[in-house]
């Protein structure tokens, strides 16, 4: 089993736990308080990052807006059973229509 490394925001010591069944293989966030990440050396638990003071560039804001539009486009395709089936038939086995539509929109190939 991997080690579990726990980082506390105010304490610079690190705790290790071997074979913790609660965190083994777990990753993601718990609310907006804790983030759990998996690395090859073990599991890291840290507090949720405060991104409120990060100022995005104009290009980053444009990309975020484009991605939101890509999501709307992809959701529209997958909600229509006929369109979804038509796209699924064109894709290789195992490919997901939603992801492919996002990819195509971001690449500028959306129809």
CSV table of C-alpha atoms in Angstrom, one decimal:
chain,number,residue,atom,x,y,z
A,1,UNK,CA,0.0,0.0,0.0
A,2,UNK,CA,1.1,3.6,-0.6
A,3,UNK,CA,1.9,5.9,2.3
A,4,UNK,CA,-0.5,8.7,3.2
A,5,UNK,CA,1.2,12.0,3.7
A,6,UNK,CA,-0.8,14.7,5.6
A,7,UNK,CA,0.3,18.3,5.3
A,8,UNK,CA,-1.1,20.8,7.8
A,9,UNK,CA,-1.2,24.4,6.7
A,10,UNK,CA,0.4,25.7,9.9
A,11,UNK,CA,2.6,22.9,11.0
A,12,UNK,CA,5.6,22.0,8.9
A,13,UNK,CA,5.8,18.4,10.1
A,14,UNK,CA,4.5,15.6,7.9
A,15,UNK,CA,2.5,12.6,9.1
A,16,UNK,CA,2.7,9.2,7.4
A,17,UNK,CA,0.2,6.5,7.5
A,18,UNK,CA,0.6,3.0,6.0
A,19,UNK,CA,-2.4,1.2,4.6
A,20,UNK,CA,-5.0,3.8,5.4
A,21,UNK,CA,-8.2,2.2,3.9
A,22,UNK,CA,-10.1,5.5,4.0
A,23,UNK,CA,-7.6,7.4,1.7
A,24,UNK,CA,-6.1,4.6,-0.4
A,25,UNK,CA,-6.8,5.4,-4.1
A,26,UNK,CA,-9.0,8.4,-3.2
A,27,UNK,CA,-8.5,11.7,-4.9
A,28,UNK,CA,-10.4,14.9,-5.4
A,29,UNK,CA,-11.9,17.5,-3.1
A,30,UNK,CA,-14.2,17.4,-0.1
A,31,UNK,CA,-16.3,20.5,-0.3
A,32,UNK,CA,-14.0,23.5,-0.5
A,33,UNK,CA,-12.0,22.5,2.5
A,34,UNK,CA,-9.7,19.6,1.7
A,35,UNK,CA,-7.9,18.3,-1.5
A,36,UNK,CA,-6.7,14.8,-1.7
A,37,UNK,CA,-4.0,14.0,-4.4
A,38,UNK,CA,-2.3,10.7,-5.4
A,39,UNK,CA,1.4,10.7,-6.2
A,40,UNK,CA,3.7,7.8,-6.8
A,41,UNK,CA,5.1,8.2,-3.3
A,42,UNK,CA,1.7,8.3,-1.6
A,43,UNK,CA,-1.4,10.3,-0.9
A,44,UNK,CA,-1.3,14.0,0.0
A,45,UNK,CA,-4.0,15.7,1.9
A,46,UNK,CA,-4.0,19.5,1.8
A,47,UNK,CA,-6.4,22.4,2.3
A,48,UNK,CA,-8.3,23.8,-0.6
A,49,UNK,CA,-6.4,26.5,-2.4
A,50,UNK,CA,-7.5,30.1,-2.1
A,51,UNK,CA,-7.6,31.4,-5.7
A,52,UNK,CA,-9.4,34.6,-4.9
A,53,UNK,CA,-6.3,36.8,-5.4
A,54,UNK,CA,-5.2,35.2,-8.7
A,55,UNK,CA,-5.8,37.6,-11.6
A,56,UNK,CA,-6.3,35.7,-14.9
A,57,UNK,CA,-4.9,37.1,-18.1
A,58,UNK,CA,-7.2,38.1,-21.0
A,59,UNK,CA,-6.2,35.0,-22.9
A,60,UNK,CA,-7.1,32.8,-19.9
A,61,UNK,CA,-10.5,34.5,-19.5
A,62,UNK,CA,-11.1,33.9,-23.3
A,63,UNK,CA,-10.2,30.3,-23.0
A,64,UNK,CA,-12.5,29.8,-20.0
A,65,UNK,CA,-15.4,31.4,-21.9
A,66,UNK,CA,-14.6,29.2,-25.0
A,67,UNK,CA,-14.6,26.1,-22.8
A,68,UNK,CA,-18.0,27.1,-21.3
A,69,UNK,CA,-19.4,27.4,-24.8
A,70,UNK,CA,-17.9,24.0,-25.7
A,71,UNK,CA,-19.7,22.5,-22.8
A,72,UNK,CA,-23.0,24.0,-23.9
A,73,UNK,CA,-22.3,22.7,-27.4
A,74,UNK,CA,-21.5,19.2,-26.2
A,75,UNK,CA,-24.5,19.0,-23.9
A,76,UNK,CA,-26.8,20.0,-26.8
A,77,UNK,CA,-25.4,17.2,-28.9
A,78,UNK,CA,-25.7,14.5,-26.2
A,79,UNK,CA,-29.3,15.5,-25.3
A,80,UNK,CA,-30.5,14.8,-28.8
A,81,UNK,CA,-30.5,11.0,-29.1
A,82,UNK,CA,-30.3,11.1,-32.9
A,83,UNK,CA,-27.3,13.4,-33.0
A,84,UNK,CA,-25.6,11.5,-30.2
A,85,UNK,CA,-26.1,8.2,-32.0
A,86,UNK,CA,-24.8,9.7,-35.3
A,87,UNK,CA,-21.7,11.0,-33.6
A,88,UNK,CA,-21.1,7.8,-31.7
A,89,UNK,CA,-21.2,5.8,-34.9
A,90,UNK,CA,-18.3,8.0,-36.3
A,91,UNK,CA,-16.1,7.6,-33.3
A,92,UNK,CA,-13.8,4.8,-32.5
A,93,UNK,CA,-14.9,2.2,-30.0
A,94,UNK,CA,-14.6,3.4,-26.4
A,95,UNK,CA,-14.7,7.1,-27.3
A,96,UNK,CA,-17.1,9.4,-25.5
A,97,UNK,CA,-19.3,11.7,-27.6
A,98,UNK,CA,-19.2,14.5,-24.9
A,99,UNK,CA,-15.4,14.6,-24.7
A,100,UNK,CA,-15.1,14.4,-28.5
A,101,UNK,CA,-17.5,17.4,-28.9
A,102,UNK,CA,-15.5,19.4,-26.4
A,103,UNK,CA,-12.3,18.6,-28.3
A,104,UNK,CA,-13.7,19.5,-31.6
A,105,UNK,CA,-15.2,22.8,-30.4
A,106,UNK,CA,-11.9,23.8,-28.7
A,107,UNK,CA,-10.0,23.0,-31.9
A,108,UNK,CA,-12.5,25.2,-33.9
A,109,UNK,CA,-14.0,22.2,-35.8
A,110,UNK,CA,-17.5,22.4,-34.4
A,111,UNK,CA,-20.3,22.3,-37.0
